[in-house]
Coordinates of C-alpha atoms and ligand atoms in Angstrom, one line a residue:
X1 CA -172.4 -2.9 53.1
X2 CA -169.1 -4.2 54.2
X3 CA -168.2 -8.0 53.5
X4 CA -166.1 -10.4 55.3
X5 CA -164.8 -11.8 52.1
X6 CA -164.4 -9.6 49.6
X7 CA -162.4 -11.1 46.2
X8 CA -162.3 -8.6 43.1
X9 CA -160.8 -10.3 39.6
X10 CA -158.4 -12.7 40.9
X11 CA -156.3 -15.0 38.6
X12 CA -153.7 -17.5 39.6
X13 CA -151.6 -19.7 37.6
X14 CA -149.9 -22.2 39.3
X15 CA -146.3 -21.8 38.4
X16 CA -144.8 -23.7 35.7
X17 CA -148.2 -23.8 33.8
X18 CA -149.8 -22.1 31.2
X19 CA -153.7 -21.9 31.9
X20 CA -154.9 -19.6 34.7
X21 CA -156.6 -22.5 37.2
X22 CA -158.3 -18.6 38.6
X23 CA -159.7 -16.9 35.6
X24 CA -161.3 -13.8 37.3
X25 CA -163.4 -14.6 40.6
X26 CA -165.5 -12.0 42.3
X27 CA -167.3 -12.9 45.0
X28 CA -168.8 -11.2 47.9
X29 CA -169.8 -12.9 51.4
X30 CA -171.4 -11.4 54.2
X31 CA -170.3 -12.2 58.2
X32 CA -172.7 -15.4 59.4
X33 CA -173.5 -16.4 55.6
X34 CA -173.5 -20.1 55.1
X35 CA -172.1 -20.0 51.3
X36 CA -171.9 -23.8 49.3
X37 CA -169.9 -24.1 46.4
X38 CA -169.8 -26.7 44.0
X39 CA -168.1 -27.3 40.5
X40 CA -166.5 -30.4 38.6
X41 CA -163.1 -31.6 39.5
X42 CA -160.5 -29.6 38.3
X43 CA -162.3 -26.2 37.9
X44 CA -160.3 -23.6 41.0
X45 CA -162.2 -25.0 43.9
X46 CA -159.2 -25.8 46.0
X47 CA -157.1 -23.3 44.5
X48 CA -159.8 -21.2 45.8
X49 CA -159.3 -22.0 49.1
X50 CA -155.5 -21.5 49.0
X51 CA -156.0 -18.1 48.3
X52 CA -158.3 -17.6 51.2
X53 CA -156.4 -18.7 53.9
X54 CA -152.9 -17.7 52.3
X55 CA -151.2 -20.9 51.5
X56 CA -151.1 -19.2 47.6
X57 CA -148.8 -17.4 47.7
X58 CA -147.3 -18.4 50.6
X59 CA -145.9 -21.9 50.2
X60 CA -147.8 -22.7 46.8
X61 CA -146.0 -20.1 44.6
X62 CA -147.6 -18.6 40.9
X63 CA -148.6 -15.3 39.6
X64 CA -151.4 -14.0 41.5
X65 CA -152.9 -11.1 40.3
X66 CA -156.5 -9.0 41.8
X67 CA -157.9 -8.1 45.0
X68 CA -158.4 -10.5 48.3
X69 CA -159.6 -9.8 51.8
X70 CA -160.2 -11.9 54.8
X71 CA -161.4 -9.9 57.7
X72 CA -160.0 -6.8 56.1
X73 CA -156.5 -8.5 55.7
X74 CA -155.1 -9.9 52.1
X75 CA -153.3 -13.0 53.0
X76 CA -150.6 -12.9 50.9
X77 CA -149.2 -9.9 53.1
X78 CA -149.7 -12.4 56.1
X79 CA -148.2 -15.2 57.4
X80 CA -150.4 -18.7 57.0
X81 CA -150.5 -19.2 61.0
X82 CA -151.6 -15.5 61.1
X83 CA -154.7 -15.9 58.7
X84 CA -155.5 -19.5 60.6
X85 CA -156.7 -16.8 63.5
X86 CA -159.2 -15.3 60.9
X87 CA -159.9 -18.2 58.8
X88 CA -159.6 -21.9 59.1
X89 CA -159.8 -24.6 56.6
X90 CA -160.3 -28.6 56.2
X91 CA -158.9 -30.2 54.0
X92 CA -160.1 -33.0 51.6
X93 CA -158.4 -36.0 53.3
X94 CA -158.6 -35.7 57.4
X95 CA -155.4 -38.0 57.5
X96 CA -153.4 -35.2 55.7
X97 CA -154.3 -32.8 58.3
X98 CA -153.7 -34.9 61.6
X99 CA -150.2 -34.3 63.1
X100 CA -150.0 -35.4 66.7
X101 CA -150.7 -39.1 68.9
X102 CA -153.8 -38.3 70.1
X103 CA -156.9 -36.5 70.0
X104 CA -156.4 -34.3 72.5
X105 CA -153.2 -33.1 71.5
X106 CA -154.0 -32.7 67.8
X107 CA -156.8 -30.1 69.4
X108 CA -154.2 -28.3 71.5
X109 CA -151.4 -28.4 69.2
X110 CA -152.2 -24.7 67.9
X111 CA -152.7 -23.5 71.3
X112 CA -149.4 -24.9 72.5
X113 CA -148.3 -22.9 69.1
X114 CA -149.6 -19.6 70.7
X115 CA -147.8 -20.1 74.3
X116 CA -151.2 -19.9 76.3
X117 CA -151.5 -20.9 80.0
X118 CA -152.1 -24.4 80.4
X119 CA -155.4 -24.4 82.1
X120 CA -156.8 -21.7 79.3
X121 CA -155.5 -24.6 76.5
X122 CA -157.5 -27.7 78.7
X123 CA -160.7 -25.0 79.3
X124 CA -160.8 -24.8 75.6
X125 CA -160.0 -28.2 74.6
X126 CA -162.9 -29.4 76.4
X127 CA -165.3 -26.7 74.9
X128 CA -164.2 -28.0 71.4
X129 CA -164.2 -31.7 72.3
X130 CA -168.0 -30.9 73.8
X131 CA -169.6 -28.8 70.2
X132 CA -167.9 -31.3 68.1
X133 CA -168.8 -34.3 70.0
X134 CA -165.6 -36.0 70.5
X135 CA -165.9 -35.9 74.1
X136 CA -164.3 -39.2 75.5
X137 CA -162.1 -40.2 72.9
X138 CA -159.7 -37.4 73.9
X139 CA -156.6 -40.3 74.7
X140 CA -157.7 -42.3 71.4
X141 CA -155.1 -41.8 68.6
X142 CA -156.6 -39.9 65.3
X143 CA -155.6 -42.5 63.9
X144 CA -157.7 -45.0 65.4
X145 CA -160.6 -43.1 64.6
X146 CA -163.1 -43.8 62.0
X147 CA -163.2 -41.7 58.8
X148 CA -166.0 -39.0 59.9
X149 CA -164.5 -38.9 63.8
X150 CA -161.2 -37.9 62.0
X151 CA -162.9 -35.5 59.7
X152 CA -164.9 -34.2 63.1
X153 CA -160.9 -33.8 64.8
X154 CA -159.6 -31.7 61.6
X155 CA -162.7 -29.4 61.8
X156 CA -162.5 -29.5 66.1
X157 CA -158.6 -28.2 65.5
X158 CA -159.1 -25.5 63.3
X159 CA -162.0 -23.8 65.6
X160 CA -159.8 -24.2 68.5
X161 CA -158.6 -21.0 67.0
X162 CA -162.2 -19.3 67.0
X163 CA -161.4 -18.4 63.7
X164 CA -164.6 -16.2 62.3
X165 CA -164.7 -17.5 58.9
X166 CA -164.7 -21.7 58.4
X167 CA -163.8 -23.0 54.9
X168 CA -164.5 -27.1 54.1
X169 CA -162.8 -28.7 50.9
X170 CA -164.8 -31.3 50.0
X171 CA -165.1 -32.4 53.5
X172 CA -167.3 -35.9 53.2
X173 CA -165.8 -36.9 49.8
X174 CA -164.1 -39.3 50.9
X175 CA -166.6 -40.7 53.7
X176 CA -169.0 -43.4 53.5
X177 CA -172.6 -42.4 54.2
X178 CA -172.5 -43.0 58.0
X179 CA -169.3 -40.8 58.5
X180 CA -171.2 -38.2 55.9
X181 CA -174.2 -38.0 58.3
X182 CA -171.6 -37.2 61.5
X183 CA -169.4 -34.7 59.4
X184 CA -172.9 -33.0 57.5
X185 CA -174.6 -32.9 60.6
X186 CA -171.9 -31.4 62.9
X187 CA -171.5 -29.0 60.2
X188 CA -175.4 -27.8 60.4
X189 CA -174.9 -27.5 64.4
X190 CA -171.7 -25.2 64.0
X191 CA -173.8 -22.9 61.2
X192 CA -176.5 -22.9 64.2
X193 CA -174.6 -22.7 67.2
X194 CA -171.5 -20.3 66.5
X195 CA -171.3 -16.8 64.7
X196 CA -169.8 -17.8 62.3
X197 CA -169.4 -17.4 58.3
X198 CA -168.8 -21.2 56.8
X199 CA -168.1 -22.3 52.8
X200 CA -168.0 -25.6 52.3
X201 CA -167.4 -27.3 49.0
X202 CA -170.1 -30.0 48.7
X203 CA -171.7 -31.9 45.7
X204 CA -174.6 -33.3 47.6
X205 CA -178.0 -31.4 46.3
X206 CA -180.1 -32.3 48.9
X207 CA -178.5 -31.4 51.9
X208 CA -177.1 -28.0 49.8
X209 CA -180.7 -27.3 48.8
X210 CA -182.2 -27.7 52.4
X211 CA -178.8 -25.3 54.0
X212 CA -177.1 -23.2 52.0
X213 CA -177.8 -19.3 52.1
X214 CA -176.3 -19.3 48.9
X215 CA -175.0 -21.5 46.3
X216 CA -171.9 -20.6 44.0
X217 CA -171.4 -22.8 41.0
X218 CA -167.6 -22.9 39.5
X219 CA -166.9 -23.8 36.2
X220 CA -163.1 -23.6 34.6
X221 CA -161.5 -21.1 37.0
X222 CA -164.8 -18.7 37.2
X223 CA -168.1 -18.9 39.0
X224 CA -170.5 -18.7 36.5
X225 CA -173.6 -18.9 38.6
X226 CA -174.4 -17.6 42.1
X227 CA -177.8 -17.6 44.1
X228 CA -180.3 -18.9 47.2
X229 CA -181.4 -22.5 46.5
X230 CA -184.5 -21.4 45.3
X231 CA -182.8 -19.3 42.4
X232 CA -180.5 -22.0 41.6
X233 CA -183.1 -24.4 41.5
X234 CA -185.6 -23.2 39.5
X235 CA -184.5 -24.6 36.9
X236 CA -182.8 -27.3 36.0
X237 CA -179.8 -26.0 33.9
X238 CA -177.2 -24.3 36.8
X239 CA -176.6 -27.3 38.3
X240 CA -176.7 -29.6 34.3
X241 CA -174.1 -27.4 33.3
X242 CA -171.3 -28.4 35.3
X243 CA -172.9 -32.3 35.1
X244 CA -174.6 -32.6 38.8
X245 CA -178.2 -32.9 39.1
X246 CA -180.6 -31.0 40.7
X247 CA -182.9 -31.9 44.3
X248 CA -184.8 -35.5 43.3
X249 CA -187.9 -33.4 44.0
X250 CA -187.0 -30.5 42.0
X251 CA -186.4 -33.0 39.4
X252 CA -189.9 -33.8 39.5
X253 CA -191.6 -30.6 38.9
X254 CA -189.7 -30.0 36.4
X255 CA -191.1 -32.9 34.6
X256 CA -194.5 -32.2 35.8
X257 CA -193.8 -28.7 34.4
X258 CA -192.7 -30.3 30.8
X259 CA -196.3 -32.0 30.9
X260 CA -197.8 -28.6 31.2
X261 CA -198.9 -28.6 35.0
X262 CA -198.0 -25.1 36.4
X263 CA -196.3 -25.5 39.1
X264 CA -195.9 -22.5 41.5
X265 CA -192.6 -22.7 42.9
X266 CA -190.1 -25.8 42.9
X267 CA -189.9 -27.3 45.8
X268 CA -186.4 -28.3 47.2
X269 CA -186.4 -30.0 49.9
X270 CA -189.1 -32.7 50.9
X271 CA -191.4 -31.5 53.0
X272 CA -192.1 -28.8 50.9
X273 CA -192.1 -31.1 48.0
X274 CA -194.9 -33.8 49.7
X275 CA -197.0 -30.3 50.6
X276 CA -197.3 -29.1 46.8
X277 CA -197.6 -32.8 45.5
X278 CA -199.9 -33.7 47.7
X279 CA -202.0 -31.0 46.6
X280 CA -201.8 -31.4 42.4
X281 CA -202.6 -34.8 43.5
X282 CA -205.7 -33.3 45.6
X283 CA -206.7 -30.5 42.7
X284 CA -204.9 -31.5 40.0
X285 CA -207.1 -29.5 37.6
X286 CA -206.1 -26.5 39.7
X287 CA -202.2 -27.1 38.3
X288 CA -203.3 -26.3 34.6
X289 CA -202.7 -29.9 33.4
X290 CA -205.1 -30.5 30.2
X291 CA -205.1 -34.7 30.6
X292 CA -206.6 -34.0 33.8
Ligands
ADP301 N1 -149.9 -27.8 42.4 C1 -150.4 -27.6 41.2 N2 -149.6 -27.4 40.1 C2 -150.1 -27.2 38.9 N3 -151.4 -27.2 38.6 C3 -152.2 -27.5 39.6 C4 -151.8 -27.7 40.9 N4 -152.9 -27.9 41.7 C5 -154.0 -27.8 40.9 N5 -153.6 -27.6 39.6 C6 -154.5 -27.4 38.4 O1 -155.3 -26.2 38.7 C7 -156.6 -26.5 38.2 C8 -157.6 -26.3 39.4 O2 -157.3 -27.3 40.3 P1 -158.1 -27.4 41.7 O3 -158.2 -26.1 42.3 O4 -157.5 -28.5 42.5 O5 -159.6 -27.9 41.2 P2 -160.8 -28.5 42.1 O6 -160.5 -28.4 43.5 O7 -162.0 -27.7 41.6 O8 -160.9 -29.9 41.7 C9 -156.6 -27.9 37.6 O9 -156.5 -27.8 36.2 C10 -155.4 -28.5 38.3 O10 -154.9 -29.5 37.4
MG302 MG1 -160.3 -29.8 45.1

């Protein structure tokens, strides 16, 4: 089995510190998974990501010690525009990523980095503006653009690059909920419509519960708990540990299941969860519940 990320005990210390903000991640993921991680503030999730894509050690300097490939490269023996071929990420905060006047230049301003042929950069502008839906706001400055449109332009300019892996800090953290929808939802249609492996750090259950291939949960430089939704939400305690909580409908069965109903499988998302309901509600006695 080969992996497309492959990280074996790495630790990191940021320099002039003390604590390792990496205390020995492993973590495996396959080409095409869609991989969610979540964790509270503070515990490697960013620092993470810098080690993916090569800005530690690059321009973020420490002592970085195990074993880290990207596409069968280790980035800190490449450059940071090499590895953005292989592996593009978003940052938090769109703003901090938006460099150029206008929309379509922010999308052609690695192209115009690689010295291809004008008409190859316009063909695959438009292709980008087209998948992430920004078509015709191509003159509009970025920063005229609402909060999820921005967000939509960072993501739109790093897969100019096609590269095969797509990492997402936090990407609608700082959105309100319309902007969310635009950013969650484009994010569904890239998992759908490109080959492509995407880890996104996200904090909303719901939509992690009803997407995710796996879930990895971070806690104090280590990921203390990996699985599918269903594993993760079995029970309530994964997701209690590091102070989010679980599904709204998981949370339900597992009160139902404190009552003594037995309850199959948790549901995690809601259609699932209307069909089970729906039928303790139907044959209640069925479900084991002794007030029944
Ligand atoms: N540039 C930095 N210099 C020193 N310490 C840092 C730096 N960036 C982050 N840290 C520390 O590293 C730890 C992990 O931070 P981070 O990866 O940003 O966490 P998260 O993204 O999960 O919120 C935290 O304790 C944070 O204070
Ligand atoms: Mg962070």
């Amino acid at each position: 089995m080969s992996y497309i990320i492959e990280i074996e005990d790495l630790w990191f210390r940021y320099r002039g510190t003390k604590e390792y903000a990496l205390k020995g991640v492993n973590m495996r993921i396959r080409e095409g998974e869609f991989i969610v991680i979540m964790g509270p503030s503070g515990c490697g999730k960013t620092t993470l990501c810098y080690c993916l894509n090569g800005i530690i050690p690059h321009l973020i300097r420490g002592e970085l010690r195990g074993k880290i490939s990207v596409c069968n490269l280790n980035p800190a023996e490449h450059s940071v525009v090499e590895m953005s071929r292989y592996i593009g990420l978003v940052f938090q905060n769109p703003e901090m990523q938006l460099v150029t006047t206008s929309v379509y230049e922010e999308i052609a301003f690695a192209l115009e980095n690689l010295a291809l042929p004008r008409k190859e950069i316009r063909r695959r502008v438009e292709e980008i503006l087209t998948l992430t839906g920004l078509k015709g706001l191509e003159n509009r400055s970025p920063f005229s653009l609402s909060g999820g449109e921005q967000q939509a332009l960072a993501i739109a300019s790093v897969l100019v690059l096609k590269p095969k892996v797509l990492i997402l800090d936090e990407p609608t953290s700082q959105l309100d909920p319309w902007s969310t929808k635009l950013v969650a939802d484009l994010i569904v249609k890239l998992r759908e419509n490109l080959n492509m492996t995407i880890i996104t750090i996200e904090h909303r259950m719901e939509w992690a519960a009803e997407h995710a291939d796996r879930i990895l949960i971070m806690d104090n430089g280590r990921i203390i708990v990996e699985g599918s939704p269903k594993d993760i939400f079995k029970t309530p305690e994964p997701v209690r540990t590091i102070g989010f909580r679980p599904p709204q409908v998981s949370e339900i069965a597992y009160r139902l299941q404190e009552r003594g109903f037995k309850i199959p499988t948790v549901p995690i998302t809601l259609p699932e969860a209307i069909e089970l309901y729906e039928k303790i509600l139907r044959e209640g006695r069925r479900y084991g519940n002794s007030n029944n």
